[in-house]
PDB file of C-alpha atoms in Angstrom:
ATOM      1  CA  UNK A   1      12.296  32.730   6.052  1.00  0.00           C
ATOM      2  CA  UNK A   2      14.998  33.432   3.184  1.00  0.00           C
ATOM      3  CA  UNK A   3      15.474  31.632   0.272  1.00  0.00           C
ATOM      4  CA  UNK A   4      19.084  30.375   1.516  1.00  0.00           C
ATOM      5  CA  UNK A   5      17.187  29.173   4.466  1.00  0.00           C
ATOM      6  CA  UNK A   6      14.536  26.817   2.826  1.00  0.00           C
ATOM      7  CA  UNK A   7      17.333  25.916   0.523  1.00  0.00           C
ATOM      8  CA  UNK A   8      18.882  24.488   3.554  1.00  0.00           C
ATOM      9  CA  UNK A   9      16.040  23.018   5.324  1.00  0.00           C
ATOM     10  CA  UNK A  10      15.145  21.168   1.560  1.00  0.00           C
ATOM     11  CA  UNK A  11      18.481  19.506   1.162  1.00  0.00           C
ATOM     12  CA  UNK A  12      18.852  18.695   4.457  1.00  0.00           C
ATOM     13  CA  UNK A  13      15.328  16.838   4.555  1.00  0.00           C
ATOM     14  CA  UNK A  14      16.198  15.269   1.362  1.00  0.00           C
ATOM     15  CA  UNK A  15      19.719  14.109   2.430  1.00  0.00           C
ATOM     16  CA  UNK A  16      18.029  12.724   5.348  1.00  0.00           C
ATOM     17  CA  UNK A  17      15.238  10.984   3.377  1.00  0.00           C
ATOM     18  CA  UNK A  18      17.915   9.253   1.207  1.00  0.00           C
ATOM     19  CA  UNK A  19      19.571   8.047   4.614  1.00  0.00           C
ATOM     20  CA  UNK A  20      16.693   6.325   6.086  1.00  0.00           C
ATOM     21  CA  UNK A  21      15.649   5.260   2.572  1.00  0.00           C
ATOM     22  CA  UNK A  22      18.666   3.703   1.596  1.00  0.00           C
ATOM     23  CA  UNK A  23      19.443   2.185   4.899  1.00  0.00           C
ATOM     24  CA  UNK A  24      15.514   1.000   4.685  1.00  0.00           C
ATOM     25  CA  UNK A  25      15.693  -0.945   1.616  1.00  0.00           C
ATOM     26  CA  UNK A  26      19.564  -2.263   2.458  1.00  0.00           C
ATOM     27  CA  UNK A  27      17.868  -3.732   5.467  1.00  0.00           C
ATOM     28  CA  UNK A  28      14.945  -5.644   2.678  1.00  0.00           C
ATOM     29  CA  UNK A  29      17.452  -6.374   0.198  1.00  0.00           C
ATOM     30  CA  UNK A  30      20.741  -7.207   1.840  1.00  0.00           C
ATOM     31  CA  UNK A  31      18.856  -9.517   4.321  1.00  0.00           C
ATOM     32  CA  UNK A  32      16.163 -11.135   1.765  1.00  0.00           C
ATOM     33  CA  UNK A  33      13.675 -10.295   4.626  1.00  0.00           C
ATOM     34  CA  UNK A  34      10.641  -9.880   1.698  1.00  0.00           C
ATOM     35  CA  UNK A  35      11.408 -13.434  -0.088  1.00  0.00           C
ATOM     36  CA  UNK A  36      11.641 -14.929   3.120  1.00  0.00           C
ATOM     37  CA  UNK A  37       8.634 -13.843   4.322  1.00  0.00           C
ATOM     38  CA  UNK A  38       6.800 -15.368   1.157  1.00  0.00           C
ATOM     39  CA  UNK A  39       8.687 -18.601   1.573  1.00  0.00           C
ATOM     40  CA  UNK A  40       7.686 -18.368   5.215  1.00  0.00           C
ATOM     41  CA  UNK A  41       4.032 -17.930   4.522  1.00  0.00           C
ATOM     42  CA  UNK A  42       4.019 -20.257   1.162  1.00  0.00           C
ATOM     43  CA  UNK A  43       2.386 -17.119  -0.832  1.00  0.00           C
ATOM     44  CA  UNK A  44       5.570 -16.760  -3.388  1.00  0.00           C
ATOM     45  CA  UNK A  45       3.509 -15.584  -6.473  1.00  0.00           C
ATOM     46  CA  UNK A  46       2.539 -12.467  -4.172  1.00  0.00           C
ATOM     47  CA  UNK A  47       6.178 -11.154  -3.936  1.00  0.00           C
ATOM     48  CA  UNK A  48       5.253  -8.368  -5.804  1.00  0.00           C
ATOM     49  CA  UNK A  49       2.392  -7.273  -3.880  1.00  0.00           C
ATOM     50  CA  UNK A  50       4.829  -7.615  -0.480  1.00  0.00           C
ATOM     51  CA  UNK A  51       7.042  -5.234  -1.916  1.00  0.00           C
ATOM     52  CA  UNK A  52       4.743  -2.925  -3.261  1.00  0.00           C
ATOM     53  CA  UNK A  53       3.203  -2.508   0.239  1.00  0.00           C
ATOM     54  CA  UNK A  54       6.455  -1.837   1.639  1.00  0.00           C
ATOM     55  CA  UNK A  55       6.892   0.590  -1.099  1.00  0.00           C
ATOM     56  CA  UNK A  56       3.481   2.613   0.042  1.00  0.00           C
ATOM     57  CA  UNK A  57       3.795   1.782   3.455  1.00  0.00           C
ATOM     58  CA  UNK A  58       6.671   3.845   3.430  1.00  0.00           C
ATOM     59  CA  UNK A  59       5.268   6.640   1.515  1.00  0.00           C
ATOM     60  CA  UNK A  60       2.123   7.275   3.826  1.00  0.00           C
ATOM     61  CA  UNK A  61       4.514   6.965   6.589  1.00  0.00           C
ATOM     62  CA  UNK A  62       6.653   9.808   5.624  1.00  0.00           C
ATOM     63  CA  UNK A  63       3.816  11.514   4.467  1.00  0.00           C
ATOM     64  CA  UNK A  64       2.162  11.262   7.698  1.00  0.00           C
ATOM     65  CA  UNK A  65       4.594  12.164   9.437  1.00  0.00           C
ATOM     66  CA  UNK A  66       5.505  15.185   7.830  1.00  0.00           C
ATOM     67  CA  UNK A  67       1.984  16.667   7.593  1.00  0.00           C
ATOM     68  CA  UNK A  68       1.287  15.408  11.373  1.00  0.00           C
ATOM     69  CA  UNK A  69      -2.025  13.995  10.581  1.00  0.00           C
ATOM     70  CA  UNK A  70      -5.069  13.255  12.401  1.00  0.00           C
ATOM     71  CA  UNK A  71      -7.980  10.652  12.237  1.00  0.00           C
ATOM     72  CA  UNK A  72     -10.547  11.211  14.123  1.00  0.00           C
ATOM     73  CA  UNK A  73     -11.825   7.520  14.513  1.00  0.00           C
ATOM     74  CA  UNK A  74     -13.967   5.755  17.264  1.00  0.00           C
ATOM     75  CA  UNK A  75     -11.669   3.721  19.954  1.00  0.00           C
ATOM     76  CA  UNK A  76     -13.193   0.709  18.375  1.00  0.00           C
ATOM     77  CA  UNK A  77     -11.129   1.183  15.121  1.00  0.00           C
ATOM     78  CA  UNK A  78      -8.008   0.745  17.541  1.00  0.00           C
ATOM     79  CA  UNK A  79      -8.356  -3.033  17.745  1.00  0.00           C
ATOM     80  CA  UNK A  80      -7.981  -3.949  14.104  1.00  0.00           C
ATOM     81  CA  UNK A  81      -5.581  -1.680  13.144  1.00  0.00           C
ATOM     82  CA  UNK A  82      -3.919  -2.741  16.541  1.00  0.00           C
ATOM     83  CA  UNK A  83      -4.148  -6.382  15.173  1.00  0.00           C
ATOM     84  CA  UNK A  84      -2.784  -5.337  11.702  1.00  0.00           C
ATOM     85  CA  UNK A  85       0.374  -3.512  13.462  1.00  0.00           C
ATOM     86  CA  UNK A  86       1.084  -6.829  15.307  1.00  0.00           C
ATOM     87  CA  UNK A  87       0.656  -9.024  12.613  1.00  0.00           C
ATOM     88  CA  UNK A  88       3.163  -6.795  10.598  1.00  0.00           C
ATOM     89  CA  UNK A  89       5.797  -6.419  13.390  1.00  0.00           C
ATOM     90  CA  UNK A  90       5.455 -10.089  14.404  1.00  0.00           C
ATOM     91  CA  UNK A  91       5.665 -11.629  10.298  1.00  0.00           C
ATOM     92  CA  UNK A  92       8.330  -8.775   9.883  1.00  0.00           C
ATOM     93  CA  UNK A  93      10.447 -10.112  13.271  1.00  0.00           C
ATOM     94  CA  UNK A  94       9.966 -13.873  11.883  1.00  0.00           C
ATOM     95  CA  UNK A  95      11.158 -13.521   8.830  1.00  0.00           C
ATOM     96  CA  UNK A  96      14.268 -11.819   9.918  1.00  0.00           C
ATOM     97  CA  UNK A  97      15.002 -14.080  12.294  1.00  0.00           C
ATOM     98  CA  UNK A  98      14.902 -16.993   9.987  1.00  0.00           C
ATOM     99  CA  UNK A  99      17.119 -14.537   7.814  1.00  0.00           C
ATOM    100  CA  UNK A 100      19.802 -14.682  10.539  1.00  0.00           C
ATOM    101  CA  UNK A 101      18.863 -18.371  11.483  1.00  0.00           C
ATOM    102  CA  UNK A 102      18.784 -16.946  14.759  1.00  0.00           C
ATOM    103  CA  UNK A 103      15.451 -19.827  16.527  1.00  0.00           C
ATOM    104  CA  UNK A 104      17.559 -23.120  14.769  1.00  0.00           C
ATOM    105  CA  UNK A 105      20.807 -22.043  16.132  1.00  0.00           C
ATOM    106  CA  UNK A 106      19.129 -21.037  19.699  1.00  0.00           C
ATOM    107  CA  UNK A 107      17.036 -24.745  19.554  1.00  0.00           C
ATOM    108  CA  UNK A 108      20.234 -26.724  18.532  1.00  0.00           C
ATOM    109  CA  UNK A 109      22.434 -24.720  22.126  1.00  0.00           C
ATOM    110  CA  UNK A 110      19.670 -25.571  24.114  1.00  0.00           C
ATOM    111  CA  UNK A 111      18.833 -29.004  23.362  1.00  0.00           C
ATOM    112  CA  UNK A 112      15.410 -28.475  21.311  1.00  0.00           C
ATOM    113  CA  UNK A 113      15.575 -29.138  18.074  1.00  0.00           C
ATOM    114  CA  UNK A 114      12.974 -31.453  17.222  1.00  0.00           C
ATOM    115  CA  UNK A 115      10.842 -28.716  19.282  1.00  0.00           C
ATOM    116  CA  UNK A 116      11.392 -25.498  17.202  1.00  0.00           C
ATOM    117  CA  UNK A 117       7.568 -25.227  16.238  1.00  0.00           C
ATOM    118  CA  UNK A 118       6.632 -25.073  19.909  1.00  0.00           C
ATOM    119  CA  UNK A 119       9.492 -22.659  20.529  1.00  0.00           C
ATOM    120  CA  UNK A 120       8.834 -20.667  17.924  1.00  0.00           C
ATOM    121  CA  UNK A 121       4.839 -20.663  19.308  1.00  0.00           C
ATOM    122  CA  UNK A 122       5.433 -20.219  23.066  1.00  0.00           C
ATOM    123  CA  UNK A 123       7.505 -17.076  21.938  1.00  0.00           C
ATOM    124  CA  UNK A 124       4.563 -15.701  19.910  1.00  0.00           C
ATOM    125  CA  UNK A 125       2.060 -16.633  22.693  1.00  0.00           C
ATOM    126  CA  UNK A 126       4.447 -14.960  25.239  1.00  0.00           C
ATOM    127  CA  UNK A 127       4.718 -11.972  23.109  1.00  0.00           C
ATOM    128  CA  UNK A 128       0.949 -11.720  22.744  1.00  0.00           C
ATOM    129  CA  UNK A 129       0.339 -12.278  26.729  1.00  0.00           C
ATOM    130  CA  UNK A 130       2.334  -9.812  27.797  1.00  0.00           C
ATOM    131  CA  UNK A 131       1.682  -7.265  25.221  1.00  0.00           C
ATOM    132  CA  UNK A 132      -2.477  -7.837  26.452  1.00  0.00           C
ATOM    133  CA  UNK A 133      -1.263  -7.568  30.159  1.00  0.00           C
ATOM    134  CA  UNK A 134       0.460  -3.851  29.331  1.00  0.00           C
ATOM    135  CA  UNK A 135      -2.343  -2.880  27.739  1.00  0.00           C
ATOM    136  CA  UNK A 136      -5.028  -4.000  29.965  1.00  0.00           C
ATOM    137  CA  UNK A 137      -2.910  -3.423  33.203  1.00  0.00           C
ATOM    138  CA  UNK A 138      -1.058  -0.537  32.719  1.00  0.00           C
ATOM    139  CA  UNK A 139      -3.202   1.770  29.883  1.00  0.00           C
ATOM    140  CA  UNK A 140      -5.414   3.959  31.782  1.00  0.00           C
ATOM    141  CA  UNK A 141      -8.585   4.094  29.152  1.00  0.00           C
ATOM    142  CA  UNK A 142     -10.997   6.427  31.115  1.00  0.00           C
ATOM    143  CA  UNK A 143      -8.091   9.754  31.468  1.00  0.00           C
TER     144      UNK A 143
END
């Protein structure tokens, strides 16, 4: 490969890194989603620590990505670090919705708002249901 080639490649990967990293932390700042979050889970003196995992979390993403790595780990590892990937998502999706005040606005059309706790939980239980019938349905574990 020339020089003028990997020139190329290296300022396109790096304009393309400062794309998804600026529209990444527009989408934590703009929309409070971290101090929400806290609020959300009453753990406020942590805010640091929430950001600072967002911070690495993106770092051994791209890394891991870009080196296309590998673990070699027993099927058993799969359900805690299944857990830990819905826990994320599902704390991530909740406090962005309460960011957008999305649930109260839904509950107050529909004639529920002294029931937004048991909305909010019959949409996490739904979530969880049908995510375990996909998985034990539809996953073929012996291939």
């Amino acid at each position: 490969m020339t020089t003028l080639k990997v020139l190329l490649v290296v300022f396109v990967g790096f304009a393309g890194g400062l794309a998804v990293g600026t529209g990444f932390v527009a989408f934590l700042v703009v929309l409070g989603v971290i101090p929400r979050l806290t609020q959300l889970t009453k753990t406020t003196k942590r805010i640091h620590a929430y950001e600072w995992s967002a911070v690495a979390g993106a770092i051994v993403g791209g890394w891991m990505s870009l080196r296309h790595s590998v673990w070699h780990l027993s099927k058993y590892w799969l359900v805690p670090i299944g857990l830990l990937h819905g826990v994320f998502i599902g704390m991530l999706a909740a406090a962005l919705t309460e960011v957008l005040n999305v649930w109260p606005i839904l509950a107050k059309r529909i004639g529920v708002d002294d029931k937004i706790v048991a909305l909010l939980m019959a949409i996490a239980f739904g979530k969880v249901a049908g995510a375990l019938f996909h998985w034990l349905y539809f996953v073929d574990y012996f291939r």
